[in-house]
């Protein structure tokens, strides 16, 4: 098996495993005192939901004076509709760049109606890296639920 295939297989297994761990993300805002800001992110994403949900997109991590492009995608539960989302926020507890990619549990809420919509998302990976996002949405969607998200550098 090639190194790339082994890495992809590992990320898929991590995505499946992180679906069960999403509950820990719901507590993320309550442990704000344990976060150390280390960077910022901008993300553009399309989300589709009908009880189950899926998302795909890309973003940029701004860390230690440099910018790094990444892809983002995942599956989850909760919500309905289709929306385009733009998000920006802070990254916490990132000590080394290699800790950023991987499987994240995500808790989210928000709504979109036409070009009016916003919400908030919290993500955390197994390395303890946390992302707190403010979102702007366009489309027709209600979002309340949890997901497993994979972030990988392009």
Short mmCIF file of N, CA and C in Angstrom, two decimals:
data_model
loop_
_atom_site.label_atom_id
_atom_site.label_comp_id
_atom_site.label_asym_id
_atom_site.label_seq_id
_atom_site.Cartn_x
_atom_site.Cartn_y
_atom_site.Cartn_z
N UNK A 1 0.85 -1.17 0.00
CA UNK A 1 0.00 0.00 0.00
C UNK A 1 0.90 1.23 0.00
N UNK A 2 0.59 2.22 -0.86
CA UNK A 2 1.40 3.43 -0.92
C UNK A 2 1.19 4.27 0.34
N UNK A 3 2.13 5.17 0.57
CA UNK A 3 2.05 6.06 1.73
C UNK A 3 0.81 6.94 1.63
N UNK A 4 0.51 7.43 0.40
CA UNK A 4 -0.66 8.29 0.22
C UNK A 4 -1.95 7.53 0.52
N UNK A 5 -2.07 6.27 0.01
CA UNK A 5 -3.26 5.48 0.28
C UNK A 5 -3.39 5.17 1.76
N UNK A 6 -2.28 4.87 2.41
CA UNK A 6 -2.30 4.59 3.85
C UNK A 6 -2.76 5.82 4.62
N UNK A 7 -2.29 7.00 4.21
CA UNK A 7 -2.71 8.24 4.88
C UNK A 7 -4.18 8.52 4.68
N UNK A 8 -4.70 8.27 3.46
CA UNK A 8 -6.11 8.48 3.18
C UNK A 8 -6.96 7.51 3.97
N UNK A 9 -6.54 6.24 4.04
CA UNK A 9 -7.28 5.25 4.81
C UNK A 9 -7.31 5.64 6.28
N UNK A 10 -6.18 6.10 6.81
CA UNK A 10 -6.13 6.53 8.20
C UNK A 10 -7.04 7.71 8.47
N UNK A 11 -7.13 8.65 7.53
CA UNK A 11 -8.00 9.81 7.70
C UNK A 11 -9.47 9.39 7.65
N UNK A 12 -9.81 8.43 6.78
CA UNK A 12 -11.20 7.95 6.72
C UNK A 12 -11.57 7.27 8.04
N UNK A 13 -10.67 6.47 8.58
CA UNK A 13 -10.95 5.82 9.86
C UNK A 13 -11.08 6.86 10.96
N UNK A 14 -10.24 7.90 10.92
CA UNK A 14 -10.32 8.96 11.92
C UNK A 14 -11.64 9.71 11.79
N UNK A 15 -12.13 9.92 10.54
CA UNK A 15 -13.41 10.58 10.33
C UNK A 15 -14.53 9.77 10.96
N UNK A 16 -14.52 8.47 10.73
CA UNK A 16 -15.55 7.61 11.30
C UNK A 16 -15.47 7.62 12.83
N UNK A 17 -14.27 7.54 13.36
CA UNK A 17 -14.10 7.54 14.81
C UNK A 17 -14.49 8.86 15.44
N UNK A 18 -14.26 9.96 14.74
CA UNK A 18 -14.56 11.26 15.34
C UNK A 18 -16.05 11.56 15.37
N UNK A 19 -16.85 10.87 14.55
CA UNK A 19 -18.30 11.06 14.62
C UNK A 19 -18.79 10.73 16.03
N UNK A 20 -18.25 9.69 16.63
CA UNK A 20 -18.65 9.31 17.98
C UNK A 20 -18.12 10.25 19.04
N UNK A 21 -17.08 11.00 18.73
CA UNK A 21 -16.47 11.89 19.72
C UNK A 21 -16.97 13.32 19.62
N UNK A 22 -17.95 13.58 18.78
CA UNK A 22 -18.43 14.93 18.57
C UNK A 22 -18.98 15.56 19.85
N UNK A 23 -19.50 14.76 20.75
CA UNK A 23 -20.06 15.29 21.99
C UNK A 23 -19.07 16.12 22.79
N UNK A 24 -17.79 15.80 22.69
CA UNK A 24 -16.81 16.60 23.43
C UNK A 24 -16.71 18.01 22.88
N UNK A 25 -16.99 18.19 21.61
CA UNK A 25 -16.92 19.51 21.00
C UNK A 25 -18.01 20.42 21.56
N UNK A 26 -19.14 19.85 21.90
CA UNK A 26 -20.24 20.66 22.42
C UNK A 26 -19.83 21.39 23.69
N UNK A 27 -18.85 20.88 24.41
CA UNK A 27 -18.38 21.52 25.63
C UNK A 27 -17.28 22.53 25.37
N UNK A 28 -16.83 22.68 24.12
CA UNK A 28 -15.70 23.55 23.80
C UNK A 28 -15.85 24.98 24.32
N UNK A 29 -17.00 25.64 24.14
CA UNK A 29 -17.10 27.00 24.63
C UNK A 29 -16.94 27.10 26.15
N UNK A 30 -17.29 26.05 26.87
CA UNK A 30 -17.21 26.07 28.32
C UNK A 30 -15.78 26.00 28.83
N UNK A 31 -14.84 25.54 28.00
CA UNK A 31 -13.47 25.44 28.47
C UNK A 31 -12.58 26.49 27.82
N UNK A 32 -13.13 27.66 27.57
CA UNK A 32 -12.41 28.74 26.91
C UNK A 32 -11.13 29.12 27.65
N UNK A 33 -11.10 28.99 28.96
CA UNK A 33 -9.93 29.37 29.72
C UNK A 33 -8.73 28.48 29.40
N UNK A 34 -8.91 27.32 28.78
CA UNK A 34 -7.84 26.40 28.46
C UNK A 34 -7.28 26.63 27.05
N UNK A 35 -7.75 27.63 26.34
CA UNK A 35 -7.33 27.85 24.96
C UNK A 35 -6.23 28.90 24.88
N UNK A 36 -5.25 28.64 24.00
CA UNK A 36 -4.19 29.59 23.71
C UNK A 36 -4.26 29.89 22.22
N UNK A 37 -4.56 31.15 21.86
CA UNK A 37 -4.71 31.51 20.45
C UNK A 37 -3.37 31.37 19.74
N UNK A 38 -3.41 30.68 18.56
CA UNK A 38 -2.19 30.48 17.80
C UNK A 38 -2.28 30.90 16.34
N UNK A 39 -3.46 31.22 15.85
CA UNK A 39 -3.61 31.62 14.46
C UNK A 39 -5.05 31.94 14.12
N UNK A 40 -5.31 32.13 12.83
CA UNK A 40 -6.66 32.40 12.35
C UNK A 40 -6.91 31.58 11.09
N UNK A 41 -8.19 31.43 10.74
CA UNK A 41 -8.58 30.73 9.51
C UNK A 41 -9.70 31.48 8.81
N UNK A 42 -9.77 31.26 7.50
CA UNK A 42 -10.89 31.67 6.66
C UNK A 42 -11.30 30.43 5.89
N UNK A 43 -12.61 30.17 5.80
CA UNK A 43 -13.11 28.97 5.13
C UNK A 43 -14.29 29.33 4.24
N UNK A 44 -14.33 28.73 3.05
CA UNK A 44 -15.50 28.79 2.17
C UNK A 44 -15.96 27.36 1.96
N UNK A 45 -17.28 27.14 2.10
CA UNK A 45 -17.79 25.77 2.11
C UNK A 45 -19.22 25.74 1.58
N UNK A 46 -19.60 24.63 0.95
CA UNK A 46 -20.98 24.38 0.56
C UNK A 46 -21.49 23.27 1.46
N UNK A 47 -22.68 23.48 2.05
CA UNK A 47 -23.28 22.49 2.93
C UNK A 47 -24.64 22.08 2.38
N UNK A 48 -24.90 20.77 2.41
CA UNK A 48 -26.18 20.20 2.00
C UNK A 48 -26.66 19.33 3.15
N UNK A 49 -27.92 19.52 3.56
CA UNK A 49 -28.43 18.73 4.69
C UNK A 49 -29.89 18.37 4.48
N UNK A 50 -30.21 17.15 4.81
CA UNK A 50 -31.58 16.68 4.94
C UNK A 50 -31.53 15.61 6.01
N UNK A 51 -31.61 16.02 7.24
CA UNK A 51 -31.38 15.21 8.44
C UNK A 51 -29.90 14.83 8.52
N UNK A 52 -29.36 14.13 7.52
CA UNK A 52 -27.92 13.93 7.40
C UNK A 52 -27.36 15.14 6.69
N UNK A 53 -26.06 15.38 6.80
CA UNK A 53 -25.48 16.56 6.16
C UNK A 53 -24.11 16.23 5.58
N UNK A 54 -23.71 17.00 4.59
CA UNK A 54 -22.39 16.88 3.99
C UNK A 54 -21.87 18.25 3.66
N UNK A 55 -20.55 18.39 3.66
CA UNK A 55 -19.96 19.69 3.33
C UNK A 55 -18.63 19.47 2.63
N UNK A 56 -18.27 20.43 1.79
CA UNK A 56 -17.01 20.41 1.07
C UNK A 56 -16.57 21.85 0.85
N UNK A 57 -15.26 22.09 0.96
CA UNK A 57 -14.78 23.44 0.77
C UNK A 57 -13.27 23.54 0.93
N UNK A 58 -12.82 24.77 1.11
CA UNK A 58 -11.39 25.02 1.27
C UNK A 58 -11.20 26.22 2.18
N UNK A 59 -9.97 26.41 2.59
CA UNK A 59 -9.70 27.52 3.49
C UNK A 59 -8.22 27.85 3.54
N UNK A 60 -7.91 28.84 4.38
CA UNK A 60 -6.54 29.28 4.58
C UNK A 60 -6.28 29.41 6.07
N UNK A 61 -5.20 28.79 6.51
CA UNK A 61 -4.72 28.93 7.88
C UNK A 61 -3.65 29.99 7.89
N UNK A 62 -3.75 30.94 8.80
CA UNK A 62 -2.73 31.98 8.99
C UNK A 62 -2.04 31.66 10.31
N UNK A 63 -0.76 31.24 10.22
CA UNK A 63 -0.05 30.72 11.39
C UNK A 63 1.41 31.15 11.32
N UNK A 64 1.89 31.76 12.37
CA UNK A 64 3.28 32.22 12.49
C UNK A 64 3.74 33.03 11.28
N UNK A 65 2.90 33.98 10.84
CA UNK A 65 3.26 34.89 9.77
C UNK A 65 3.17 34.32 8.36
N UNK A 66 2.68 33.10 8.21
CA UNK A 66 2.56 32.48 6.89
C UNK A 66 1.12 32.02 6.67
N UNK A 67 0.77 31.78 5.40
CA UNK A 67 -0.56 31.30 5.04
C UNK A 67 -0.46 29.92 4.40
N UNK A 68 -1.38 29.03 4.79
CA UNK A 68 -1.39 27.65 4.30
C UNK A 68 -2.79 27.31 3.82
N UNK A 69 -2.92 26.88 2.55
CA UNK A 69 -4.20 26.48 1.98
C UNK A 69 -4.54 25.06 2.41
N UNK A 70 -5.82 24.81 2.67
CA UNK A 70 -6.26 23.47 3.05
C UNK A 70 -7.64 23.17 2.47
N UNK A 71 -7.96 21.88 2.40
CA UNK A 71 -9.30 21.44 1.98
C UNK A 71 -10.04 20.98 3.22
N UNK A 72 -11.37 21.04 3.14
CA UNK A 72 -12.21 20.62 4.26
C UNK A 72 -13.44 19.90 3.71
N UNK A 73 -13.83 18.83 4.36
CA UNK A 73 -15.02 18.10 3.95
C UNK A 73 -15.46 17.17 5.06
N UNK A 74 -16.74 16.82 5.05
CA UNK A 74 -17.19 15.92 6.11
C UNK A 74 -18.64 15.52 5.97
N UNK A 75 -19.08 14.71 6.94
CA UNK A 75 -20.44 14.19 7.01
C UNK A 75 -20.96 14.38 8.43
N UNK A 76 -22.28 14.48 8.56
CA UNK A 76 -22.82 14.64 9.91
C UNK A 76 -24.32 14.42 9.97
N UNK A 77 -24.90 14.91 11.06
CA UNK A 77 -26.34 14.80 11.30
C UNK A 77 -26.89 16.17 11.68
N UNK A 78 -28.14 16.41 11.32
CA UNK A 78 -28.83 17.62 11.75
C UNK A 78 -28.95 18.67 10.67
N UNK A 79 -30.13 19.27 10.58
CA UNK A 79 -30.38 20.38 9.67
C UNK A 79 -31.05 19.95 8.38
N UNK A 80 -31.39 20.96 7.57
CA UNK A 80 -31.91 20.71 6.24
C UNK A 80 -31.68 21.93 5.38
N UNK A 81 -31.54 21.70 4.06
CA UNK A 81 -31.36 22.79 3.12
C UNK A 81 -30.00 22.77 2.46
N UNK A 82 -29.75 23.80 1.66
CA UNK A 82 -28.48 23.97 0.96
C UNK A 82 -28.00 25.39 1.22
N UNK A 83 -26.72 25.53 1.56
CA UNK A 83 -26.19 26.87 1.79
C UNK A 83 -24.72 26.94 1.43
N UNK A 84 -24.29 28.15 1.10
CA UNK A 84 -22.88 28.44 0.91
C UNK A 84 -22.46 29.19 2.17
N UNK A 85 -21.34 28.77 2.73
CA UNK A 85 -20.90 29.36 3.98
C UNK A 85 -19.51 29.97 3.83
N UNK A 86 -19.35 31.15 4.38
CA UNK A 86 -18.03 31.76 4.55
C UNK A 86 -17.82 31.89 6.05
N UNK A 87 -16.65 31.49 6.51
CA UNK A 87 -16.39 31.52 7.95
C UNK A 87 -15.01 32.09 8.21
N UNK A 88 -14.88 32.71 9.36
CA UNK A 88 -13.58 33.21 9.81
C UNK A 88 -13.52 32.97 11.31
N UNK A 89 -12.32 32.79 11.81
CA UNK A 89 -12.22 32.57 13.24
C UNK A 89 -10.81 32.35 13.71
N UNK A 90 -10.73 31.95 14.96
CA UNK A 90 -9.45 31.79 15.64
C UNK A 90 -9.11 30.32 15.82
N UNK A 91 -7.81 30.04 15.76
CA UNK A 91 -7.28 28.70 16.00
C UNK A 91 -6.59 28.74 17.35
N UNK A 92 -6.83 27.72 18.15
CA UNK A 92 -6.26 27.65 19.48
C UNK A 92 -5.45 26.37 19.65
N UNK A 93 -4.43 26.45 20.49
CA UNK A 93 -3.63 25.30 20.94
C UNK A 93 -2.83 24.62 19.83
N UNK A 94 -2.54 25.34 18.74
CA UNK A 94 -1.71 24.80 17.66
C UNK A 94 -0.26 25.12 17.98
N UNK A 95 0.52 24.10 18.31
CA UNK A 95 1.92 24.30 18.68
C UNK A 95 2.87 24.02 17.52
N UNK A 96 2.46 23.12 16.62
CA UNK A 96 3.24 22.78 15.44
C UNK A 96 2.29 22.64 14.26
N UNK A 97 2.73 23.04 13.08
CA UNK A 97 1.89 23.01 11.88
C UNK A 97 1.33 21.61 11.62
N UNK A 98 2.08 20.57 11.90
CA UNK A 98 1.64 19.19 11.63
C UNK A 98 0.44 18.79 12.49
N UNK A 99 0.11 19.55 13.54
CA UNK A 99 -1.06 19.24 14.37
C UNK A 99 -2.37 19.70 13.75
N UNK A 100 -2.31 20.54 12.72
CA UNK A 100 -3.53 21.13 12.15
C UNK A 100 -4.36 20.16 11.30
N UNK A 101 -3.77 19.44 10.31
CA UNK A 101 -4.61 18.55 9.51
C UNK A 101 -5.11 17.37 10.33
N UNK A 102 -6.24 16.80 9.90
CA UNK A 102 -6.77 15.62 10.55
C UNK A 102 -8.27 15.68 10.70
N UNK A 103 -8.80 14.79 11.52
CA UNK A 103 -10.24 14.68 11.75
C UNK A 103 -10.63 15.59 12.91
N UNK A 104 -11.68 16.37 12.70
CA UNK A 104 -12.22 17.28 13.72
C UNK A 104 -13.66 16.90 14.01
N UNK A 105 -14.06 16.96 15.26
CA UNK A 105 -15.46 16.91 15.61
C UNK A 105 -15.99 18.33 15.52
N UNK A 106 -17.22 18.51 15.08
CA UNK A 106 -17.77 19.85 14.87
C UNK A 106 -19.16 19.94 15.46
N UNK A 107 -19.41 21.00 16.22
CA UNK A 107 -20.76 21.34 16.66
C UNK A 107 -21.12 22.64 15.97
N UNK A 108 -22.38 22.77 15.51
CA UNK A 108 -22.75 23.95 14.73
C UNK A 108 -24.20 24.34 14.96
N UNK A 109 -24.47 25.62 14.73
CA UNK A 109 -25.84 26.09 14.67
C UNK A 109 -25.87 27.29 13.73
N UNK A 110 -27.02 27.55 13.13
CA UNK A 110 -27.16 28.69 12.25
C UNK A 110 -28.34 28.52 11.32
N UNK A 111 -28.59 29.57 10.54
CA UNK A 111 -29.68 29.54 9.58
C UNK A 111 -29.34 30.45 8.42
N UNK A 112 -29.91 30.17 7.26
CA UNK A 112 -29.72 31.01 6.08
C UNK A 112 -31.06 31.15 5.37
N UNK A 113 -31.35 32.36 4.92
CA UNK A 113 -32.52 32.64 4.12
C UNK A 113 -32.10 33.68 3.10
N UNK A 114 -31.95 33.28 1.84
CA UNK A 114 -31.43 34.19 0.83
C UNK A 114 -29.99 34.55 1.15
N UNK A 115 -29.69 35.85 1.19
CA UNK A 115 -28.33 36.27 1.52
C UNK A 115 -28.19 36.68 2.98
N UNK A 116 -29.20 36.38 3.79
CA UNK A 116 -29.16 36.70 5.21
C UNK A 116 -28.96 35.41 5.99
N UNK A 117 -27.92 35.33 6.75
CA UNK A 117 -27.72 34.15 7.57
C UNK A 117 -26.39 34.18 8.27
N UNK A 118 -26.38 33.65 9.48
CA UNK A 118 -25.12 33.54 10.19
C UNK A 118 -25.24 32.47 11.26
N UNK A 119 -24.14 32.13 11.85
CA UNK A 119 -24.11 31.10 12.87
C UNK A 119 -22.72 31.00 13.47
N UNK A 120 -22.50 29.91 14.17
CA UNK A 120 -21.21 29.69 14.81
C UNK A 120 -20.91 28.19 14.79
N UNK A 121 -19.62 27.86 14.70
CA UNK A 121 -19.17 26.47 14.70
C UNK A 121 -17.96 26.35 15.60
N UNK A 122 -17.84 25.20 16.25
CA UNK A 122 -16.66 24.89 17.06
C UNK A 122 -16.13 23.56 16.57
N UNK A 123 -14.82 23.49 16.32
CA UNK A 123 -14.19 22.26 15.88
C UNK A 123 -13.03 21.93 16.81
N UNK A 124 -12.78 20.64 17.01
CA UNK A 124 -11.62 20.21 17.79
C UNK A 124 -11.12 18.89 17.23
N UNK A 125 -9.77 18.77 17.11
CA UNK A 125 -9.21 17.51 16.63
C UNK A 125 -8.55 16.75 17.77
N UNK A 126 -8.02 15.57 17.46
CA UNK A 126 -7.43 14.71 18.48
C UNK A 126 -6.13 15.27 19.05
N UNK A 127 -5.54 16.26 18.38
CA UNK A 127 -4.33 16.91 18.90
C UNK A 127 -4.65 18.05 19.86
N UNK A 128 -5.94 18.30 20.11
CA UNK A 128 -6.34 19.39 21.00
C UNK A 128 -6.42 20.74 20.31
N UNK A 129 -6.24 20.77 18.98
CA UNK A 129 -6.37 22.02 18.23
C UNK A 129 -7.85 22.34 18.14
N UNK A 130 -8.20 23.58 18.49
CA UNK A 130 -9.60 24.02 18.46
C UNK A 130 -9.74 25.18 17.49
N UNK A 131 -10.89 25.23 16.80
CA UNK A 131 -11.19 26.33 15.88
C UNK A 131 -12.57 26.85 16.25
N UNK A 132 -12.66 28.14 16.50
CA UNK A 132 -13.92 28.81 16.82
C UNK A 132 -14.27 29.70 15.63
N UNK A 133 -15.35 29.38 14.92
CA UNK A 133 -15.70 30.06 13.67
C UNK A 133 -16.99 30.84 13.78
N UNK A 134 -17.01 32.02 13.21
CA UNK A 134 -18.22 32.80 12.98
C UNK A 134 -18.55 32.61 11.51
N UNK A 135 -19.82 32.35 11.20
CA UNK A 135 -20.19 32.02 9.82
C UNK A 135 -21.18 33.03 9.24
N UNK A 136 -21.07 33.19 7.91
CA UNK A 136 -22.04 33.92 7.11
C UNK A 136 -22.53 32.94 6.07
N UNK A 137 -23.86 32.83 5.91
CA UNK A 137 -24.43 31.83 5.00
C UNK A 137 -25.33 32.49 3.97
N UNK A 138 -25.41 31.85 2.81
CA UNK A 138 -26.36 32.22 1.77
C UNK A 138 -27.07 30.96 1.33
N UNK A 139 -28.36 31.04 1.10
CA UNK A 139 -29.12 29.88 0.66
C UNK A 139 -30.39 29.75 1.47
N UNK A 140 -30.89 28.55 1.58
CA UNK A 140 -32.06 28.27 2.39
C UNK A 140 -31.74 27.04 3.22
N UNK A 141 -31.42 27.26 4.49
CA UNK A 141 -30.99 26.14 5.33
C UNK A 141 -31.14 26.48 6.80
N UNK A 142 -31.37 25.45 7.59
CA UNK A 142 -31.31 25.52 9.04
C UNK A 142 -30.27 24.49 9.46
N UNK A 143 -29.36 24.91 10.30
CA UNK A 143 -28.26 24.05 10.68
C UNK A 143 -28.17 23.94 12.19
N UNK A 144 -28.32 22.73 12.70
CA UNK A 144 -28.15 22.46 14.12
C UNK A 144 -27.76 21.00 14.23
N UNK A 145 -26.54 20.75 14.63
CA UNK A 145 -26.13 19.35 14.70
C UNK A 145 -24.65 19.21 14.92
N UNK A 146 -24.15 18.05 14.54
CA UNK A 146 -22.75 17.72 14.75
C UNK A 146 -22.23 16.96 13.53
N UNK A 147 -20.94 17.13 13.28
CA UNK A 147 -20.31 16.52 12.12
C UNK A 147 -18.92 16.03 12.48
N UNK A 148 -18.40 15.20 11.60
CA UNK A 148 -16.97 14.87 11.58
C UNK A 148 -16.41 15.52 10.33
N UNK A 149 -15.33 16.25 10.47
CA UNK A 149 -14.75 17.03 9.38
C UNK A 149 -13.29 16.62 9.21
N UNK A 150 -12.86 16.49 7.96
CA UNK A 150 -11.45 16.22 7.67
C UNK A 150 -10.83 17.47 7.06
N UNK A 151 -9.73 17.91 7.65
CA UNK A 151 -8.96 19.03 7.12
C UNK A 151 -7.61 18.48 6.67
N UNK A 152 -7.21 18.86 5.45
CA UNK A 152 -5.92 18.40 4.93
C UNK A 152 -5.30 19.52 4.10
N UNK A 153 -3.99 19.65 4.17
CA UNK A 153 -3.31 20.67 3.37
C UNK A 153 -3.37 20.31 1.90
N UNK A 154 -3.49 21.32 1.06
CA UNK A 154 -3.55 21.11 -0.40
C UNK A 154 -2.15 20.89 -0.95
#
